[in-house]
Coordinates of C-alpha atoms and ligand atoms in Angstrom, one line a residue:
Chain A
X4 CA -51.1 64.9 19.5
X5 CA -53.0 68.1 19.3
X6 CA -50.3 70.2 18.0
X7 CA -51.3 70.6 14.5
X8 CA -54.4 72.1 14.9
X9 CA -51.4 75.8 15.8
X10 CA -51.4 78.3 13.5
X11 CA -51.9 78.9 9.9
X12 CA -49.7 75.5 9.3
X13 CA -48.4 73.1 12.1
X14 CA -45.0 71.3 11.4
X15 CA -45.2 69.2 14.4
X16 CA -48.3 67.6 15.7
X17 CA -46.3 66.0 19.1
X18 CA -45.7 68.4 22.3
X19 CA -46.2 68.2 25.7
X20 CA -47.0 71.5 25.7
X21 CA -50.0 71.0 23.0
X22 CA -52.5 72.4 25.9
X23 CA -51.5 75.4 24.6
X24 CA -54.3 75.1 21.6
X25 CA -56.9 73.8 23.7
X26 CA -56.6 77.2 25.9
X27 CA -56.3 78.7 22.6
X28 CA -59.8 77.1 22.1
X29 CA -60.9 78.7 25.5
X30 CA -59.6 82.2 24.4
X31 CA -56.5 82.3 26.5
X32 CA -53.2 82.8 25.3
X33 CA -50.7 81.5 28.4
X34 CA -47.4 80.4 28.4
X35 CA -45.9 78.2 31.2
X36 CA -44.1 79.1 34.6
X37 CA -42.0 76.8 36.8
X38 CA -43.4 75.6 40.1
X39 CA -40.2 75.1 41.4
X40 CA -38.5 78.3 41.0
X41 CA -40.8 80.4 39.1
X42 CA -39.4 80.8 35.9
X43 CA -41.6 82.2 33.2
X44 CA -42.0 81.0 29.5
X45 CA -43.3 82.2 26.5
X46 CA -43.4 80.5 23.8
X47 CA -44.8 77.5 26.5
X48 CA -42.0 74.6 27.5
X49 CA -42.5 71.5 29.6
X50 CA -39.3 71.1 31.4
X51 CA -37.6 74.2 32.8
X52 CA -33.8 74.9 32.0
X53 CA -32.6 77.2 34.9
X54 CA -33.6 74.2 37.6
X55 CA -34.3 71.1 35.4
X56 CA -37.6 70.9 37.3
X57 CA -40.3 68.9 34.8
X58 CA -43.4 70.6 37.5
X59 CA -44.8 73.1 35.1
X60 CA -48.3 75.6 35.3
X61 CA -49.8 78.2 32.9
X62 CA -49.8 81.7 33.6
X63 CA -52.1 84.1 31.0
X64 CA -49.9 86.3 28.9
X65 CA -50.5 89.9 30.0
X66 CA -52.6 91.8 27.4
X67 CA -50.7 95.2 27.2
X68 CA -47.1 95.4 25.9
X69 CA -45.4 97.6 23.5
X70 CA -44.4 96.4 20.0
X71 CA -40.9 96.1 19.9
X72 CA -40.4 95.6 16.0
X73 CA -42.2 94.4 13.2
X74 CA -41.9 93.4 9.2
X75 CA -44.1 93.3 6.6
X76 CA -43.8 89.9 4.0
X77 CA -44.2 90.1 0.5
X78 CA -43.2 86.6 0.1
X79 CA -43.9 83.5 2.3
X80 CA -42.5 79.7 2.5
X81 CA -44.7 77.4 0.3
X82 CA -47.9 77.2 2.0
X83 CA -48.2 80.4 3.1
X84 CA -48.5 82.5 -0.1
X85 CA -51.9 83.0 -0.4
X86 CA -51.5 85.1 2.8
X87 CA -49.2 88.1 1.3
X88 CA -48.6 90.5 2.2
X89 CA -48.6 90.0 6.2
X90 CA -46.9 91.4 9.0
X91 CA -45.5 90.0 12.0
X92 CA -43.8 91.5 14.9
X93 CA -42.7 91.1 18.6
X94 CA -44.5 92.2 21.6
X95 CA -42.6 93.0 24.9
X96 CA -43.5 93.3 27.7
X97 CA -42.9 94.7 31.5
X98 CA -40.9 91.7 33.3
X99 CA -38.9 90.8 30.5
X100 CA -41.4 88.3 28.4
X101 CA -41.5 88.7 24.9
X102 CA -44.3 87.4 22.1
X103 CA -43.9 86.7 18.4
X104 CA -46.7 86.7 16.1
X105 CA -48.4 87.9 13.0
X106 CA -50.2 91.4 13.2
X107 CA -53.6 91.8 12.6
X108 CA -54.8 92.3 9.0
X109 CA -56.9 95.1 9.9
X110 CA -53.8 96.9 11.2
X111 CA -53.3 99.0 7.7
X112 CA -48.6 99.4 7.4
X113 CA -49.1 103.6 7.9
X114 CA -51.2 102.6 11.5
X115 CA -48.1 100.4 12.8
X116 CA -45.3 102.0 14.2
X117 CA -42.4 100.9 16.5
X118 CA -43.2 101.2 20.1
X119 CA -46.8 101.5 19.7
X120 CA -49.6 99.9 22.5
X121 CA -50.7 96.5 21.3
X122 CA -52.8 93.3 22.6
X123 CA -53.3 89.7 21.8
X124 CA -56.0 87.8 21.0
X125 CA -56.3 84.2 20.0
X126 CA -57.9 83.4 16.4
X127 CA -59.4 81.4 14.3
X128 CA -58.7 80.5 11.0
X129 CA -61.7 79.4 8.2
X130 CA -60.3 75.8 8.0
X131 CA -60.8 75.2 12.1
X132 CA -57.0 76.0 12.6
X133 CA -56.0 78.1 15.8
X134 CA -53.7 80.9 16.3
X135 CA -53.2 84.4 18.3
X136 CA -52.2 88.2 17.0
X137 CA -51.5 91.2 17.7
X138 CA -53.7 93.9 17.8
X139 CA -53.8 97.7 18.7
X140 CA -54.7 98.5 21.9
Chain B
X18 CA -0.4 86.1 21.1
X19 CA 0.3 82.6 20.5
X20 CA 1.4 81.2 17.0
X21 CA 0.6 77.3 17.7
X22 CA -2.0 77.0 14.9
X23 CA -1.8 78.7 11.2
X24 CA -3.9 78.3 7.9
X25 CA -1.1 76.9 5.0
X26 CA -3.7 76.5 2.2
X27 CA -6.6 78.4 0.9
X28 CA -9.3 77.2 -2.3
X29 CA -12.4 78.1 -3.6
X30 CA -14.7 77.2 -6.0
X31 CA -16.3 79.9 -8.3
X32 CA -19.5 80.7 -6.6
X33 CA -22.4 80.0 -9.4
X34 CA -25.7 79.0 -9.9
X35 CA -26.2 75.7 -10.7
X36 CA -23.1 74.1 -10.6
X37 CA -22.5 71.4 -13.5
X38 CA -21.1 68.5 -10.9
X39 CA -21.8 66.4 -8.5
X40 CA -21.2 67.4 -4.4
X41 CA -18.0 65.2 -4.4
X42 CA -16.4 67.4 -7.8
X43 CA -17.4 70.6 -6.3
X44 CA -15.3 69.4 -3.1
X45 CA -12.5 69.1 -5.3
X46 CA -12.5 72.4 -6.8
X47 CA -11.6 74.4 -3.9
X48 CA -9.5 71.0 -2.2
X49 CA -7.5 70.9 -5.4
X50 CA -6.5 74.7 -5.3
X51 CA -5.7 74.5 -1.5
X52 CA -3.4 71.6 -1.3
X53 CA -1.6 73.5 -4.6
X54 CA -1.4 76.1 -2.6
X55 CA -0.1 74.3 0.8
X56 CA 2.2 72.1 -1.5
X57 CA 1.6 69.3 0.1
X58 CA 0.0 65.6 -0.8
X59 CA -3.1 63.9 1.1
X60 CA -0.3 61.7 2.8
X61 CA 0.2 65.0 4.9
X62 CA -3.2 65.3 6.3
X63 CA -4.0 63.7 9.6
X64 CA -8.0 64.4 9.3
X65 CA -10.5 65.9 7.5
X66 CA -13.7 68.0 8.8
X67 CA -16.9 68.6 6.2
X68 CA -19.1 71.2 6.4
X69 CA -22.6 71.8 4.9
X70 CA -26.3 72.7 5.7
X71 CA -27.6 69.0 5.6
X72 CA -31.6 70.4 4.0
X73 CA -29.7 70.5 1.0
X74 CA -27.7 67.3 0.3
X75 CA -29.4 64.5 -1.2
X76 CA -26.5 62.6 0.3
X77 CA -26.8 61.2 4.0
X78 CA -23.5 61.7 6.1
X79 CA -21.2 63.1 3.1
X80 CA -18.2 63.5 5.6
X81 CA -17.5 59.9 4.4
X82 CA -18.3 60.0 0.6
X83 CA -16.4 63.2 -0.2
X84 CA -13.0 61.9 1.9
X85 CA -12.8 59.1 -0.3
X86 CA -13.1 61.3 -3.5
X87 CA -10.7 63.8 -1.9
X88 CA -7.8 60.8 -1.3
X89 CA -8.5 61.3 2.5
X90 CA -9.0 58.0 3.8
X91 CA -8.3 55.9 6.1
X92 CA -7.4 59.4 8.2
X93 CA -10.8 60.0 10.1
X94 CA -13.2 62.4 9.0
X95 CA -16.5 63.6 10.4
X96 CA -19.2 66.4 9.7
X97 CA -19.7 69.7 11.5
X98 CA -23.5 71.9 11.1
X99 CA -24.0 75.2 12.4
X100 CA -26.1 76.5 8.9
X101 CA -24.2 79.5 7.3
X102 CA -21.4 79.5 9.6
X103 CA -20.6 75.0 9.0
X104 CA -17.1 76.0 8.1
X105 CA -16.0 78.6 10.7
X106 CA -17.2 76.5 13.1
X107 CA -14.9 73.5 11.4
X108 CA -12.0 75.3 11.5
X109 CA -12.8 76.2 15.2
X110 CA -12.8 72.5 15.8
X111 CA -10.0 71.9 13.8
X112 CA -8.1 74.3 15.7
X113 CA -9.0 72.6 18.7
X114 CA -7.6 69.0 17.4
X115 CA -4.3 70.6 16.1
X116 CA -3.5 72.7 19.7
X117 CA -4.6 69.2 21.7
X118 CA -1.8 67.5 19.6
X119 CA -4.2 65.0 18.5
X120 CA -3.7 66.1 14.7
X121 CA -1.0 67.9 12.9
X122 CA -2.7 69.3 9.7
X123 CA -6.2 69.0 9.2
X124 CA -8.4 70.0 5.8
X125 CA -11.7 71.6 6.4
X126 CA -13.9 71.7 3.5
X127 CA -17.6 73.4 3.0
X128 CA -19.6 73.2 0.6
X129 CA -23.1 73.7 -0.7
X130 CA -24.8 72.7 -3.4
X131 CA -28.0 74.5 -3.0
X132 CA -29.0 74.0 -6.6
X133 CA -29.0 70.2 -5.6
X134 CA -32.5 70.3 -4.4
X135 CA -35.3 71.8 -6.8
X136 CA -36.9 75.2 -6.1
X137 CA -40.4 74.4 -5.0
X138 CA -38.0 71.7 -2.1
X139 CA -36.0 74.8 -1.2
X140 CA -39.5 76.8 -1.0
X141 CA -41.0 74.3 1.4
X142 CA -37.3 74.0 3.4
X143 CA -37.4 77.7 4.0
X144 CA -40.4 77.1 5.9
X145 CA -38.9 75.4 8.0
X146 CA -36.2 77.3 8.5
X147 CA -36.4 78.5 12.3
X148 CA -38.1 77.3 15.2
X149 CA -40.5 74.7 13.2
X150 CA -42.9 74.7 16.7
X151 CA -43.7 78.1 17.6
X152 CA -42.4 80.7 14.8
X153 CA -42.5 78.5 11.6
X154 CA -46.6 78.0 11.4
X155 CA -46.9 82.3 11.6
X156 CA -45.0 81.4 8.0
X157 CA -41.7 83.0 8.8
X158 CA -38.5 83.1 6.3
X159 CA -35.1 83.9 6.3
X160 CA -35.4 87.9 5.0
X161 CA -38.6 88.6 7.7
X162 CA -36.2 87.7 10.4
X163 CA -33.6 90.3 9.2
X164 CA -36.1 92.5 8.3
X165 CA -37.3 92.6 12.4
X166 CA -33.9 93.4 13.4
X167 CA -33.7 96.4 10.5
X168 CA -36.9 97.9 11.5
X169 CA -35.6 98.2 15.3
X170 CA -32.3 99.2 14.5
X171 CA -33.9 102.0 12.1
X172 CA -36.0 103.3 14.3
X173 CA -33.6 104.3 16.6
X174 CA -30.6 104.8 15.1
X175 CA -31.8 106.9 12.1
X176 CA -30.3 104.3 9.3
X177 CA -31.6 104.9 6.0
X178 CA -32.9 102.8 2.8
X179 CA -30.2 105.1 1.1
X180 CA -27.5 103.8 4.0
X181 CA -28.1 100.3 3.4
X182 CA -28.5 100.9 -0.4
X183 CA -25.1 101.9 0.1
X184 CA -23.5 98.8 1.3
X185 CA -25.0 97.0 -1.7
X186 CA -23.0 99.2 -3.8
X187 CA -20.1 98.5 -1.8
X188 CA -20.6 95.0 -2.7
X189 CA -20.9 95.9 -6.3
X190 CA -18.0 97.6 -6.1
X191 CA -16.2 94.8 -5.3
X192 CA -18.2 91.9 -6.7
X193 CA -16.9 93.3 -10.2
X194 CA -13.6 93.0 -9.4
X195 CA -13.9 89.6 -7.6
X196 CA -13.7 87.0 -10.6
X197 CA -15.2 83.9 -8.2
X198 CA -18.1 86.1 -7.1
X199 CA -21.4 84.8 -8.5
X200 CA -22.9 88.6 -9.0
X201 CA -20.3 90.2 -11.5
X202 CA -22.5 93.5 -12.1
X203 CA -22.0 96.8 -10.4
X204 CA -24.7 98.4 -8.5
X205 CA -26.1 101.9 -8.6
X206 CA -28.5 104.2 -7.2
X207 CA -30.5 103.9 -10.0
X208 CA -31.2 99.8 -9.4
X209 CA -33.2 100.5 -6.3
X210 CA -35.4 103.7 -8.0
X211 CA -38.7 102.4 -7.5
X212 CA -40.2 104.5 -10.0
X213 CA -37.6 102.9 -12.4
X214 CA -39.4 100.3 -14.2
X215 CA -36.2 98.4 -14.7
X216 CA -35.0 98.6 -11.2
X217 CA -34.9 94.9 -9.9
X218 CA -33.2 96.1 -6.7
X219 CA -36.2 98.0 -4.9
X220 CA -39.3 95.3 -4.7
X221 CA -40.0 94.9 -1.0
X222 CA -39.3 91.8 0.2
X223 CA -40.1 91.8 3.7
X224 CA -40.2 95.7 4.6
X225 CA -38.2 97.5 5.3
X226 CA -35.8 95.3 3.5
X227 CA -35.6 95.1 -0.2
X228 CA -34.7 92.6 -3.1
X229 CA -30.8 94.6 -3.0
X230 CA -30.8 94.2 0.1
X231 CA -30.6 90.7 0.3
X232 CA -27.7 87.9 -0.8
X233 CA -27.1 85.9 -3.9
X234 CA -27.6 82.5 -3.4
X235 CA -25.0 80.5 -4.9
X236 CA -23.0 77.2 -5.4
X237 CA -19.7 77.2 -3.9
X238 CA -16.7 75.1 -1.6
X239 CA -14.0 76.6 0.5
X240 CA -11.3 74.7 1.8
X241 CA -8.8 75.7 4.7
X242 CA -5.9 73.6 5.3
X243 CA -4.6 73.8 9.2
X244 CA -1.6 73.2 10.5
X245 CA 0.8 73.4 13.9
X246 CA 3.7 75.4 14.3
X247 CA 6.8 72.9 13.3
X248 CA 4.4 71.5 10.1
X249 CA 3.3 75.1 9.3
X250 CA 6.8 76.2 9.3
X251 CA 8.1 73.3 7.4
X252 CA 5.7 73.6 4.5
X253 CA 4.7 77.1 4.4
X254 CA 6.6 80.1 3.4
X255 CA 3.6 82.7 4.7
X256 CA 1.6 81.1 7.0
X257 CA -1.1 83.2 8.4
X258 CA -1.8 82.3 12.3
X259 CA -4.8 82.1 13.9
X260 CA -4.6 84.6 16.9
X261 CA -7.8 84.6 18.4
X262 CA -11.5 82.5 18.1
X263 CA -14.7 83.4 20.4
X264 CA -18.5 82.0 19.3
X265 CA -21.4 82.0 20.8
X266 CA -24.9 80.8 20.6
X267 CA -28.3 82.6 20.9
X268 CA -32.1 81.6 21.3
X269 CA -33.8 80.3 18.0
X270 CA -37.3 82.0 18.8
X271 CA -37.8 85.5 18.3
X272 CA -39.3 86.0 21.7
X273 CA -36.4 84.9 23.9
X274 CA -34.2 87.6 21.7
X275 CA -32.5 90.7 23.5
X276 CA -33.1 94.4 22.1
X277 CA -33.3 93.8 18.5
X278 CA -31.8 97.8 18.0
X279 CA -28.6 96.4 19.3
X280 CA -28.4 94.2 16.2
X281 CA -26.8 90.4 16.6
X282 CA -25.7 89.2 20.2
X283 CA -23.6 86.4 18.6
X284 CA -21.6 88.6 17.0
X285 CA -20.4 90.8 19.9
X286 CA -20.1 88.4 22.2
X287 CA -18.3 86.0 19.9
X288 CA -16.0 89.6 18.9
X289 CA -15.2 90.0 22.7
X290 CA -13.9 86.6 23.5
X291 CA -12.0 86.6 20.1
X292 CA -10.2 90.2 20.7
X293 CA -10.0 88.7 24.2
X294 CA -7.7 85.9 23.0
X295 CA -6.0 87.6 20.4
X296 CA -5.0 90.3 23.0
X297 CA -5.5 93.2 20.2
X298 CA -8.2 95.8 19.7
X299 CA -11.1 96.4 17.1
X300 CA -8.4 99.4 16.0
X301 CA -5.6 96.8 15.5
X302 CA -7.8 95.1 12.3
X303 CA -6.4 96.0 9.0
X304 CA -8.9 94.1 6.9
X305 CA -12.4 92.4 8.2
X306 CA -14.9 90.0 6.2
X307 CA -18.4 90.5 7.6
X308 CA -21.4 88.3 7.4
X309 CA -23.3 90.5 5.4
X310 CA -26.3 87.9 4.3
X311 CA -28.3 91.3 4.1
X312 CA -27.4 94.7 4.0
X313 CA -28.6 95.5 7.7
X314 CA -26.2 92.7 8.8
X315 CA -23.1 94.2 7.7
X316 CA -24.1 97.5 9.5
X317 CA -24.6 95.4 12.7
X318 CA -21.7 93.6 12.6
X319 CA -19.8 96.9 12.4
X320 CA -21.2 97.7 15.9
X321 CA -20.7 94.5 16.7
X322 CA -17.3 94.1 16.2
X323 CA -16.3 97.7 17.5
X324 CA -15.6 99.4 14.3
X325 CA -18.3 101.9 15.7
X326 CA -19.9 102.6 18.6
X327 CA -23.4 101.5 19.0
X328 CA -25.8 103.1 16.7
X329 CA -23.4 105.0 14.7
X330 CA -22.1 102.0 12.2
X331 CA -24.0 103.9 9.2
X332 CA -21.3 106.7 9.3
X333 CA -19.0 104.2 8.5
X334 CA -20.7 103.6 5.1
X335 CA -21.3 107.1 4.7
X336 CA -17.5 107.9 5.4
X337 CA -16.5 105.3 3.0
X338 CA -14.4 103.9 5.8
X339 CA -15.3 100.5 4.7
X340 CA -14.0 100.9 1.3
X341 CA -10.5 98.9 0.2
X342 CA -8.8 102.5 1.0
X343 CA -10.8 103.5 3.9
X344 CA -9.7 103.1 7.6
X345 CA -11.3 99.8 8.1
X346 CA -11.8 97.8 4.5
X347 CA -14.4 95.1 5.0
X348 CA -16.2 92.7 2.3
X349 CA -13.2 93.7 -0.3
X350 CA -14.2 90.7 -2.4
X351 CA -17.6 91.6 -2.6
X352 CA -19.4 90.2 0.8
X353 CA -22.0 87.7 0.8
X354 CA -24.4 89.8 -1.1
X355 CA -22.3 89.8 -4.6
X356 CA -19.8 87.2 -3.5
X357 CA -22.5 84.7 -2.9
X358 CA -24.0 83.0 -0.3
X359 CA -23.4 78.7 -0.9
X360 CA -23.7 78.4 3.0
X361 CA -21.6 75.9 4.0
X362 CA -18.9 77.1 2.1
X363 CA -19.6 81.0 3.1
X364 CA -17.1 80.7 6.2
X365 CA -14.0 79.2 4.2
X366 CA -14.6 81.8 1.4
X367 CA -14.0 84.8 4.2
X368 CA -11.0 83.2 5.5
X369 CA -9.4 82.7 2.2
X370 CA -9.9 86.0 1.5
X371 CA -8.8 87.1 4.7
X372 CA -5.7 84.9 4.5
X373 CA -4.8 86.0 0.5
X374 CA -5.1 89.7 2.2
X375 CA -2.5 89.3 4.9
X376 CA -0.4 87.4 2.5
X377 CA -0.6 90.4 -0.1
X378 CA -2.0 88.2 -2.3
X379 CA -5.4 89.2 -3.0
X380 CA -4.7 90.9 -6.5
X381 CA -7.2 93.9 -7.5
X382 CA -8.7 93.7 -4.2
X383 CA -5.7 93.9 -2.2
X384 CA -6.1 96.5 0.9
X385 CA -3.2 98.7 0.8
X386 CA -0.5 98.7 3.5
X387 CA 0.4 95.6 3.9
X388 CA -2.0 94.4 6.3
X389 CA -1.2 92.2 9.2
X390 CA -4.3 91.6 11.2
X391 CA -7.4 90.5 9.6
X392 CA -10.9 89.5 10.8
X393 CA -13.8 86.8 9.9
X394 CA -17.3 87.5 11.2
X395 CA -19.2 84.5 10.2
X396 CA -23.1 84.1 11.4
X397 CA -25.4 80.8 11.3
X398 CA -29.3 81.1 11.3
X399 CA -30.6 84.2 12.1
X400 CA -27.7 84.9 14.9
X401 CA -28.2 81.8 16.2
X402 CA -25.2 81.0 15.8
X403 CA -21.7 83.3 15.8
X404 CA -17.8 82.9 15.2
X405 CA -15.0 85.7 15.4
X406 CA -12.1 84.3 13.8
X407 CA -8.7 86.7 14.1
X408 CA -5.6 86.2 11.9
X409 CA -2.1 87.5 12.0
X410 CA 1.0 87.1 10.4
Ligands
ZN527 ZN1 -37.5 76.1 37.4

């Protein structure tokens, strides 16, 4: 349990991974890396797939990385409509991670360009809910 | 190239909205017109494969329910998912029970009914539509996900709104001519001028991709009817072989996704293994069918499948090389975007077309010069999912 406190609307309230909101709660964003062979994850994952090892710590996600693309709804699934427009986008970063997540609504569409410096920072929504975005740099 | 395995029977359904039947008579639509067309009775088939996106069906395990309507039982029957490309994927596993010489002809039917569920269900499905833990909650859908790949791709490559227009009106070209596409109109220019009030083409719908640039959804079936060599022979005068298969599979989440500006990495890796098999070269395909759920899809899968280098599928559509006379004619019955997009059935649709074109048999859209190599790219999810699918005579 946990789980469904994540982002603007959970879908899933069971995870092993649901530490992942109460860092979120702390104001870290981290994903998970394998003590065995040192794999790195992001999104988080309790059992690593390149050694099946189920021995699994969290790393911080590094704040600088470069947004690799982004798009801009106009619509949104039911229960997310009162949020159009928003944008979300993928961060990448040196080392190979990669981060999904909305962009910041202060972020006005002629201010976001391909390529551009970002950061993440974890958020929180008016109804207690917690989530992370991007932001400029 | 080996000839062990050929399609003997094509059908479709019209593609519509809101089909006036239940799941088990839209099954029978395009069943009915393929076993007319193999000429042969249900005491022929050895098995049958279904095909759907389950979010849709009201009914639980249809494999079973639809066999009985079709006359199909007591030859066993089971269900195959891979979301928009179900029935590629069925025919790859149909393939794989004829060349085991486990079966001898096996029917592979998809279907969707997506008018089965009401819209505010379908709004609430599409939610749900990707990874439901870590992408789904940022309120993702279907077009955003395209729309991430056509903002990389367009930033470095230099594709335009007016290039991907462009394929739409390719589409509409062929969507008029195409008299079991759900979109019957022509497209011009003029339907994605934003400063024309009448212009329902050029509302963004996740930027940069438009209303136009996105598919029709649609009811539809497909059915393929395999076969092995001696019982393809035996009832077929032109049976179309399949020469090569390759599919692959990709990450669900976003972040786990290689360079988005390379477009889809199910679809060349899934063209490789296929061309692979097939022995033959992207320059040896007369006639392709493209998964073209958006317009920047069609433009990737040109890369994809080696009709153009990297970055440079938009001269294709600039050239007109895509066109039913042009060097490589692809979505000649109008593509996914005016065809329709009734996902389960999407895959069978491009391989009947495929099939009718290598047969000379596809009528007003028939690619001249008697083609003899055709292709089906067929994509589940958002390239999640990926079969190449090459055909011969
Ligand atoms: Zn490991």
């Amino acid at each position: 349990m946990g789980f469904e406190k994540f982002g603007r609307k959970s879908f899933t309230g069971m995870t092993k991974t649901a530490k992942f909101v109460d860092l979120l709660a702390e104001g870290k964003i981290e994903g998970t890396v394998c003590k065995q062979c040192g794999a790195k994850y992001f999104p988080p994952r309790a059992d690593c797939a390149a050694c099946l090892s189920k021995d699994m710590d969290w790393f911080e996600m590094p704040k600088k990385g470069k947004l690799e693309t982004y798009t801009i709804a106009y619509y949104a699934p039911y229960g997310f409509e009162k949020d159009c427009p928003y944008t979300m986008g993928v961060v990448e970063y040196d080392g190979g991670l990669k981060l999904f997540a909305r962009l910041s609504g202060d972020l006005k569409p002629e201010d976001i360009k391909v390529g551009m410096d970002v950061s993440i920072r974890p958020i929180k929504y008016e109804d207690g809910q917690l989530s992370f975005e991007i932001t400029k740099a | 190239m080996a000839k062990d395995v050929a399609v003997i029977g094509v059908g479709q359904s019209n593609f519509v909205r809101g089909y006036e039947g239940s799941i088990r008579e839209l099954a029978f639509e395009a069943f009915r017109e393929a076993m007319q067309d193999a000429g042969i009775t249900n005491k022929d088939v050895d098995a049958s494969v279904f095909c759907s996106a389950p979010e849709y069906d009201k009914q639980r395990s249809p494999a079973g329910v639809l066999a009985e309507y079709l006359g199909l039982i007591p030859q066993p029957t089971f269900y195959v998912e891979t979301v928009c490309s179900s029935s590629s994927t069925g025919v790859k596993v149909a393939y794989s029970m004829i060349k085991s010489g486990l079966h001898d002809v096996v029917v592979v039917l998809g279907f969707q009914k997506m008018s089965e569920i009401t819209s505010a269900e379908s709004q609430e499905r599409m939610g749900r539509g990707a990874d439901i833990q870590w992408e789904a909650p940022f309120g993702t859908m279907m077009p955003a996900y395209y729309a991430l790949y056509a903002q990389a791709y367009m930033a470095k490559n230099g594709l335009t709104h007016d290039d991907l227009m462009n394929v739409r009106i390719k589409s509409g070209t062929y969507g008029q001519i195409n008299e079991r596409a759900v979109y019957r109109k022509g497209v011009k220019a003029s339907d994605f001028d934003p400063n024309n009030p009448d212009a329902r083409m050029a509302a963004p719908v996740a930027w940069p991709l438009r209303v136009g640039d996105a598919c029709a959804n649609a009811d539809g079936s497909s059915c393929i009817i395999l076969a092995n060599a001696e019982k393809a022979k035996a009832f077929s005068k032109k049976p179309v072989w399949i020469l090569g298969i390759g599919a692959a599979s990709e990450a669900v989440n976003m972040a786990s996704r290689p360079d988005f500006s390379k477009g889809l990495s199910v679809g060349y890796k899934a063209a490789e293994q296929a061309y692979k098999m097939a022995g033959i070269k992207p320059s040896d395909v007369k006639v392709a069918e493209v998964h073209d759920c958006f317009t920047i899809a069609e433009i990737m899968a040109y890369e994809g499948l080696g009709f153009a280098p990297m970055g440079e599928g938009k001269q294709l559509i600039r050239e007109k090389a895509t066109y039913k006379e042009g060097r490589i004619p692809v979505n000649v019955d109008g593509g996914l975007l005016s065809k329709g997009h009734p996902i389960g059935a999407t895959g069978g649709s491009q391989i009947r077309t495929i099939v009718l074109q290598l047969r000379g048999e596809a009528g007003p859209m028939q690619v001249p010069g008697e083609p003899d190599i055709g292709l089906v790219h067929n994509v589940g999810g958002v390239g999640l999912y990926g079969n190449v699918t090459i055909f011969g005579r």
